[in-house]
JSON list of C-alpha atoms in Angstrom, two decimals:
[
{"chain": "A", "resi": 1, "resn": "MET", "atom": "CA", "xyz": [-40.21, 36.95, -40.93]},
{"chain": "A", "resi": 2, "resn": "LYS", "atom": "CA", "xyz": [-38.56, 34.53, -43.54]},
{"chain": "A", "resi": 3, "resn": "ALA", "atom": "CA", "xyz": [-35.84, 36.59, -43.63]},
{"chain": "A", "resi": 4, "resn": "ALA", "atom": "CA", "xyz": [-34.69, 35.76, -39.38]},
{"chain": "A", "resi": 5, "resn": "TRP", "atom": "CA", "xyz": [-35.38, 32.27, -40.32]},
{"chain": "A", "resi": 6, "resn": "GLU", "atom": "CA", "xyz": [-33.14, 32.01, -42.76]},
{"chain": "A", "resi": 7, "resn": "SER", "atom": "CA", "xyz": [-30.40, 34.10, -40.58]},
{"chain": "A", "resi": 8, "resn": "THR", "atom": "CA", "xyz": [-30.68, 31.55, -37.85]},
{"chain": "A", "resi": 9, "resn": "GLN", "atom": "CA", "xyz": [-27.39, 30.39, -36.74]},
{"chain": "A", "resi": 10, "resn": "LYS", "atom": "CA", "xyz": [-27.03, 27.20, -34.87]},
{"chain": "A", "resi": 11, "resn": "PHE", "atom": "CA", "xyz": [-24.25, 26.52, -32.52]},
{"chain": "A", "resi": 12, "resn": "PRO", "atom": "CA", "xyz": [-23.52, 23.17, -30.27]},
{"chain": "A", "resi": 13, "resn": "VAL", "atom": "CA", "xyz": [-24.05, 23.25, -26.32]},
{"chain": "A", "resi": 14, "resn": "SER", "atom": "CA", "xyz": [-23.16, 21.22, -24.15]},
{"chain": "A", "resi": 15, "resn": "ALA", "atom": "CA", "xyz": [-24.27, 20.27, -20.56]},
{"chain": "A", "resi": 16, "resn": "ALA", "atom": "CA", "xyz": [-21.44, 23.00, -19.64]},
{"chain": "A", "resi": 17, "resn": "ASP", "atom": "CA", "xyz": [-22.55, 26.05, -21.28]},
{"chain": "A", "resi": 18, "resn": "VAL", "atom": "CA", "xyz": [-26.29, 25.74, -20.08]},
{"chain": "A", "resi": 19, "resn": "GLY", "atom": "CA", "xyz": [-26.94, 27.97, -16.72]},
{"chain": "A", "resi": 20, "resn": "TRP", "atom": "CA", "xyz": [-30.08, 29.54, -14.98]},
{"chain": "A", "resi": 21, "resn": "SER", "atom": "CA", "xyz": [-29.15, 33.00, -12.77]},
{"chain": "A", "resi": 22, "resn": "VAL", "atom": "CA", "xyz": [-31.81, 34.46, -10.61]},
{"chain": "A", "resi": 23, "resn": "ARG", "atom": "CA", "xyz": [-31.17, 37.64, -9.25]},
{"chain": "A", "resi": 24, "resn": "PRO", "atom": "CA", "xyz": [-33.81, 39.90, -6.47]},
{"chain": "A", "resi": 25, "resn": "VAL", "atom": "CA", "xyz": [-35.41, 42.84, -6.59]},
{"chain": "A", "resi": 26, "resn": "THR", "atom": "CA", "xyz": [-37.16, 45.11, -5.04]},
{"chain": "A", "resi": 27, "resn": "LEU", "atom": "CA", "xyz": [-39.01, 47.56, -7.56]},
{"chain": "A", "resi": 28, "resn": "PRO", "atom": "CA", "xyz": [-39.10, 50.75, -6.29]},
{"chain": "A", "resi": 29, "resn": "LEU", "atom": "CA", "xyz": [-43.19, 52.21, -5.52]},
{"chain": "A", "resi": 30, "resn": "ARG", "atom": "CA", "xyz": [-44.26, 54.83, -7.32]},
{"chain": "A", "resi": 31, "resn": "ASP", "atom": "CA", "xyz": [-45.77, 57.83, -4.92]},
{"chain": "A", "resi": 32, "resn": "MET", "atom": "CA", "xyz": [-49.33, 57.45, -5.68]},
{"chain": "A", "resi": 33, "resn": "TYR", "atom": "CA", "xyz": [-49.60, 54.14, -4.38]},
{"chain": "A", "resi": 34, "resn": "VAL", "atom": "CA", "xyz": [-47.61, 54.45, -0.44]},
{"chain": "A", "resi": 35, "resn": "ASP", "atom": "CA", "xyz": [-50.70, 55.83, 0.24]},
{"chain": "A", "resi": 36, "resn": "GLU", "atom": "CA", "xyz": [-53.61, 53.15, 0.19]},
{"chain": "A", "resi": 37, "resn": "GLU", "atom": "CA", "xyz": [-56.32, 55.10, 1.00]},
{"chain": "A", "resi": 38, "resn": "PRO", "atom": "CA", "xyz": [-57.39, 56.12, -1.98]},
{"chain": "A", "resi": 39, "resn": "HIS", "atom": "CA", "xyz": [-57.14, 52.75, -3.76]},
{"chain": "A", "resi": 40, "resn": "LEU", "atom": "CA", "xyz": [-59.61, 51.13, -0.33]},
{"chain": "A", "resi": 41, "resn": "ALA", "atom": "CA", "xyz": [-62.49, 53.22, -1.18]},
{"chain": "A", "resi": 42, "resn": "LEU", "atom": "CA", "xyz": [-62.41, 52.55, -4.21]},
{"chain": "A", "resi": 43, "resn": "MET", "atom": "CA", "xyz": [-62.43, 49.01, -3.94]},
{"chain": "A", "resi": 44, "resn": "LYS", "atom": "CA", "xyz": [-65.12, 49.26, -1.36]},
{"chain": "A", "resi": 45, "resn": "ASN", "atom": "CA", "xyz": [-67.06, 51.97, -3.96]},
{"chain": "A", "resi": 46, "resn": "SER", "atom": "CA", "xyz": [-70.16, 49.47, -5.74]},
{"chain": "A", "resi": 47, "resn": "ALA", "atom": "CA", "xyz": [-71.57, 51.99, -7.91]},
{"chain": "A", "resi": 48, "resn": "ALA", "atom": "CA", "xyz": [-68.06, 52.02, -9.42]},
{"chain": "A", "resi": 49, "resn": "GLY", "atom": "CA", "xyz": [-67.45, 49.58, -12.25]},
{"chain": "A", "resi": 50, "resn": "ALA", "atom": "CA", "xyz": [-65.68, 45.84, -11.13]},
{"chain": "A", "resi": 51, "resn": "ARG", "atom": "CA", "xyz": [-62.93, 46.70, -14.01]},
{"chain": "A", "resi": 52, "resn": "TYR", "atom": "CA", "xyz": [-61.97, 49.91, -10.86]},
{"chain": "A", "resi": 53, "resn": "ARG", "atom": "CA", "xyz": [-62.00, 48.04, -8.06]},
{"chain": "A", "resi": 54, "resn": "LEU", "atom": "CA", "xyz": [-60.09, 45.27, -9.43]},
{"chain": "A", "resi": 55, "resn": "GLY", "atom": "CA", "xyz": [-57.32, 47.42, -10.08]},
{"chain": "A", "resi": 56, "resn": "ALA", "atom": "CA", "xyz": [-57.42, 49.31, -6.87]},
{"chain": "A", "resi": 57, "resn": "ALA", "atom": "CA", "xyz": [-57.06, 45.69, -5.08]},
{"chain": "A", "resi": 58, "resn": "CYS", "atom": "CA", "xyz": [-54.76, 44.84, -7.17]},
{"chain": "A", "resi": 59, "resn": "ASP", "atom": "CA", "xyz": [-52.74, 48.72, -6.73]},
{"chain": "A", "resi": 60, "resn": "VAL", "atom": "CA", "xyz": [-52.80, 47.45, -3.19]},
{"chain": "A", "resi": 61, "resn": "ALA", "atom": "CA", "xyz": [-51.43, 44.56, -3.35]},
{"chain": "A", "resi": 62, "resn": "TYR", "atom": "CA", "xyz": [-48.72, 45.31, -5.29]},
{"chain": "A", "resi": 63, "resn": "ALA", "atom": "CA", "xyz": [-47.90, 47.72, -3.05]},
{"chain": "A", "resi": 64, "resn": "ARG", "atom": "CA", "xyz": [-48.21, 46.03, 0.34]},
{"chain": "A", "resi": 65, "resn": "ARG", "atom": "CA", "xyz": [-46.08, 43.48, -1.47]},
{"chain": "A", "resi": 66, "resn": "VAL", "atom": "CA", "xyz": [-43.50, 46.43, -1.85]},
{"chain": "A", "resi": 67, "resn": "LYS", "atom": "CA", "xyz": [-43.75, 47.85, 1.44]},
{"chain": "A", "resi": 68, "resn": "ALA", "atom": "CA", "xyz": [-43.28, 44.26, 2.94]},
{"chain": "A", "resi": 69, "resn": "GLY", "atom": "CA", "xyz": [-39.82, 44.31, 0.72]},
{"chain": "A", "resi": 70, "resn": "ARG", "atom": "CA", "xyz": [-40.96, 41.31, -1.01]},
{"chain": "A", "resi": 71, "resn": "ALA", "atom": "CA", "xyz": [-38.16, 41.08, -4.15]},
{"chain": "A", "resi": 72, "resn": "ILE", "atom": "CA", "xyz": [-39.83, 39.61, -7.62]},
{"chain": "A", "resi": 73, "resn": "ASN", "atom": "CA", "xyz": [-36.61, 37.34, -8.90]},
{"chain": "A", "resi": 74, "resn": "ILE", "atom": "CA", "xyz": [-35.02, 38.29, -12.47]},
{"chain": "A", "resi": 75, "resn": "GLY", "atom": "CA", "xyz": [-34.16, 35.40, -14.36]},
{"chain": "A", "resi": 76, "resn": "CYS", "atom": "CA", "xyz": [-31.18, 34.50, -17.10]},
{"chain": "A", "resi": 77, "resn": "LEU", "atom": "CA", "xyz": [-31.43, 31.15, -18.76]},
{"chain": "A", "resi": 78, "resn": "ARG", "atom": "CA", "xyz": [-27.34, 31.18, -20.22]},
{"chain": "A", "resi": 79, "resn": "ALA", "atom": "CA", "xyz": [-27.24, 28.65, -23.85]},
{"chain": "A", "resi": 80, "resn": "GLY", "atom": "CA", "xyz": [-23.81, 28.54, -25.31]},
{"chain": "A", "resi": 81, "resn": "GLN", "atom": "CA", "xyz": [-24.10, 32.37, -26.58]},
{"chain": "A", "resi": 82, "resn": "ALA", "atom": "CA", "xyz": [-27.38, 32.73, -26.40]},
{"chain": "A", "resi": 83, "resn": "ARG", "atom": "CA", "xyz": [-28.95, 34.53, -22.83]},
{"chain": "A", "resi": 84, "resn": "LEU", "atom": "CA", "xyz": [-32.37, 34.72, -22.20]},
{"chain": "A", "resi": 85, "resn": "LEU", "atom": "CA", "xyz": [-33.88, 37.39, -19.73]},
{"chain": "A", "resi": 86, "resn": "PHE", "atom": "CA", "xyz": [-36.71, 37.15, -18.02]},
{"chain": "A", "resi": 87, "resn": "LEU", "atom": "CA", "xyz": [-38.33, 40.40, -16.31]},
{"chain": "A", "resi": 88, "resn": "PRO", "atom": "CA", "xyz": [-41.84, 41.32, -15.05]},
{"chain": "A", "resi": 89, "resn": "GLY", "atom": "CA", "xyz": [-44.19, 43.92, -16.02]},
{"chain": "A", "resi": 90, "resn": "GLU", "atom": "CA", "xyz": [-44.63, 45.43, -19.52]},
{"chain": "A", "resi": 91, "resn": "LEU", "atom": "CA", "xyz": [-41.60, 46.56, -20.23]},
{"chain": "A", "resi": 92, "resn": "PHE", "atom": "CA", "xyz": [-39.88, 49.33, -22.81]},
{"chain": "A", "resi": 93, "resn": "ILE", "atom": "CA", "xyz": [-38.17, 48.63, -25.58]},
{"chain": "A", "resi": 94, "resn": "GLU", "atom": "CA", "xyz": [-34.86, 50.06, -24.16]},
{"chain": "A", "resi": 95, "resn": "TYR", "atom": "CA", "xyz": [-34.85, 47.68, -21.89]},
{"chain": "A", "resi": 96, "resn": "GLN", "atom": "CA", "xyz": [-33.85, 45.26, -24.29]},
{"chain": "A", "resi": 97, "resn": "LEU", "atom": "CA", "xyz": [-31.54, 47.27, -26.79]},
{"chain": "A", "resi": 98, "resn": "ALA", "atom": "CA", "xyz": [-29.93, 47.61, -23.31]},
{"chain": "A", "resi": 99, "resn": "ALA", "atom": "CA", "xyz": [-29.86, 44.20, -22.88]},
{"chain": "A", "resi": 100, "resn": "GLN", "atom": "CA", "xyz": [-28.76, 43.74, -25.92]},
{"chain": "A", "resi": 101, "resn": "ALA", "atom": "CA", "xyz": [-25.26, 46.40, -26.01]},
{"chain": "A", "resi": 102, "resn": "MET", "atom": "CA", "xyz": [-24.37, 44.94, -22.85]},
{"chain": "A", "resi": 103, "resn": "ARG", "atom": "CA", "xyz": [-23.45, 41.39, -24.87]},
{"chain": "A", "resi": 104, "resn": "PRO", "atom": "CA", "xyz": [-22.88, 42.76, -28.48]},
{"chain": "A", "resi": 105, "resn": "ASP", "atom": "CA", "xyz": [-21.23, 39.16, -29.55]},
{"chain": "A", "resi": 106, "resn": "ASP", "atom": "CA", "xyz": [-24.44, 37.53, -28.59]},
{"chain": "A", "resi": 107, "resn": "PHE", "atom": "CA", "xyz": [-27.24, 36.42, -29.36]},
{"chain": "A", "resi": 108, "resn": "VAL", "atom": "CA", "xyz": [-30.00, 38.22, -26.07]},
{"chain": "A", "resi": 109, "resn": "ALA", "atom": "CA", "xyz": [-33.70, 37.96, -25.78]},
{"chain": "A", "resi": 110, "resn": "MET", "atom": "CA", "xyz": [-36.03, 38.94, -23.51]},
{"chain": "A", "resi": 111, "resn": "ALA", "atom": "CA", "xyz": [-39.42, 37.37, -21.80]},
{"chain": "A", "resi": 112, "resn": "ALA", "atom": "CA", "xyz": [-41.23, 39.95, -19.93]},
{"chain": "A", "resi": 113, "resn": "TYR", "atom": "CA", "xyz": [-44.78, 39.97, -18.37]},
{"chain": "A", "resi": 114, "resn": "GLY", "atom": "CA", "xyz": [-43.28, 37.43, -15.72]},
{"chain": "A", "resi": 115, "resn": "ASP", "atom": "CA", "xyz": [-44.64, 39.54, -13.14]},
{"chain": "A", "resi": 116, "resn": "TYR", "atom": "CA", "xyz": [-47.65, 41.76, -13.68]},
{"chain": "A", "resi": 117, "resn": "GLY", "atom": "CA", "xyz": [-47.51, 43.49, -10.64]},
{"chain": "A", "resi": 118, "resn": "PRO", "atom": "CA", "xyz": [-45.30, 46.27, -11.30]},
{"chain": "A", "resi": 119, "resn": "GLY", "atom": "CA", "xyz": [-47.67, 47.48, -14.83]},
{"chain": "A", "resi": 120, "resn": "TYR", "atom": "CA", "xyz": [-45.77, 48.96, -17.00]},
{"chain": "A", "resi": 121, "resn": "ILE", "atom": "CA", "xyz": [-42.58, 49.81, -16.85]},
{"chain": "A", "resi": 122, "resn": "GLY", "atom": "CA", "xyz": [-41.34, 52.67, -18.57]},
{"chain": "A", "resi": 123, "resn": "THR", "atom": "CA", "xyz": [-37.41, 54.30, -19.20]},
{"chain": "A", "resi": 124, "resn": "LYS", "atom": "CA", "xyz": [-36.21, 57.06, -16.22]},
{"chain": "A", "resi": 125, "resn": "ALA", "atom": "CA", "xyz": [-37.05, 59.97, -18.90]},
{"chain": "A", "resi": 126, "resn": "ALA", "atom": "CA", "xyz": [-40.67, 58.30, -20.37]},
{"chain": "A", "resi": 127, "resn": "TYR", "atom": "CA", "xyz": [-41.49, 58.68, -16.62]},
{"chain": "A", "resi": 128, "resn": "SER", "atom": "CA", "xyz": [-41.61, 62.54, -16.73]},
{"chain": "A", "resi": 129, "resn": "GLN", "atom": "CA", "xyz": [-42.45, 62.45, -20.73]},
{"chain": "A", "resi": 130, "resn": "GLY", "atom": "CA", "xyz": [-45.80, 61.55, -19.11]},
{"chain": "A", "resi": 131, "resn": "GLY", "atom": "CA", "xyz": [-48.09, 59.33, -21.35]},
{"chain": "A", "resi": 132, "resn": "TYR", "atom": "CA", "xyz": [-50.29, 56.50, -20.79]},
{"chain": "A", "resi": 133, "resn": "GLU", "atom": "CA", "xyz": [-48.03, 53.76, -19.97]},
{"chain": "A", "resi": 134, "resn": "THR", "atom": "CA", "xyz": [-45.70, 55.75, -17.18]},
{"chain": "A", "resi": 135, "resn": "GLY", "atom": "CA", "xyz": [-49.06, 57.01, -15.70]},
{"chain": "A", "resi": 136, "resn": "PRO", "atom": "CA", "xyz": [-51.25, 55.08, -13.37]},
{"chain": "A", "resi": 137, "resn": "PRO", "atom": "CA", "xyz": [-50.68, 51.76, -14.82]},
{"chain": "A", "resi": 138, "resn": "SER", "atom": "CA", "xyz": [-46.94, 51.71, -13.89]},
{"chain": "A", "resi": 139, "resn": "ARG", "atom": "CA", "xyz": [-46.80, 51.27, -10.47]},
{"chain": "A", "resi": 140, "resn": "THR", "atom": "CA", "xyz": [-43.20, 51.63, -10.31]},
{"chain": "A", "resi": 141, "resn": "ALA", "atom": "CA", "xyz": [-41.10, 55.19, -9.35]},
{"chain": "A", "resi": 142, "resn": "PRO", "atom": "CA", "xyz": [-38.54, 56.42, -12.52]},
{"chain": "A", "resi": 143, "resn": "GLU", "atom": "CA", "xyz": [-35.52, 54.48, -10.15]},
{"chain": "A", "resi": 144, "resn": "VAL", "atom": "CA", "xyz": [-36.77, 51.76, -11.89]},
{"chain": "A", "resi": 145, "resn": "GLU", "atom": "CA", "xyz": [-34.87, 51.50, -14.45]},
{"chain": "A", "resi": 146, "resn": "ASP", "atom": "CA", "xyz": [-31.20, 51.61, -12.15]},
{"chain": "A", "resi": 147, "resn": "VAL", "atom": "CA", "xyz": [-32.50, 49.13, -10.31]},
{"chain": "A", "resi": 148, "resn": "LEU", "atom": "CA", "xyz": [-33.49, 46.39, -13.75]},
{"chain": "A", "resi": 149, "resn": "MET", "atom": "CA", "xyz": [-30.23, 47.65, -15.46]},
{"chain": "A", "resi": 150, "resn": "GLU", "atom": "CA", "xyz": [-27.81, 46.85, -12.61]},
{"chain": "A", "resi": 151, "resn": "ALA", "atom": "CA", "xyz": [-29.66, 43.49, -12.10]},
{"chain": "A", "resi": 152, "resn": "MET", "atom": "CA", "xyz": [-29.04, 42.64, -15.89]},
{"chain": "A", "resi": 153, "resn": "ARG", "atom": "CA", "xyz": [-25.35, 43.80, -15.66]},
{"chain": "A", "resi": 154, "resn": "GLN", "atom": "CA", "xyz": [-25.58, 41.22, -13.30]},
{"chain": "A", "resi": 155, "resn": "LEU", "atom": "CA", "xyz": [-26.98, 38.30, -15.27]},
{"chain": "A", "resi": 156, "resn": "LEU", "atom": "CA", "xyz": [-25.33, 38.91, -18.30]},
{"chain": "A", "resi": 157, "resn": "LYS", "atom": "CA", "xyz": [-21.63, 38.64, -16.67]},
{"chain": "A", "resi": 158, "resn": "GLU", "atom": "CA", "xyz": [-22.17, 35.08, -16.02]}
]
């Protein structure tokens, strides 16, 4: 932390250097959430714990949102050479690293959890590797990486 603080670079920013851009995206729904019936049955099962019933309700609500075509906004705040991306879900670190690689000469930071409906968001490769984060806690399909990377590319070009 001390080294990060000491290496902080300051630069002047005028009103013309500040901007906000948004790209609406529809994230692909994971196959296991397309059929609502198992999730609805769990919600109605009074013997199931409240945690599981609530999780099933969140699954159904998010699936219905995606099926209705409702987008999630991906945002980018520009302040001079700094860019701050705002993305949904709990993202794998590879998204931050990719964003930095898209603008290697600038400061690029990322704030996730802006919309937690999607849950964990892994990389395409991570879904095939398995693991907790790319299991049921992720409501997105592996193609989510392509969608988010394209939105990030568009926003970071501005």
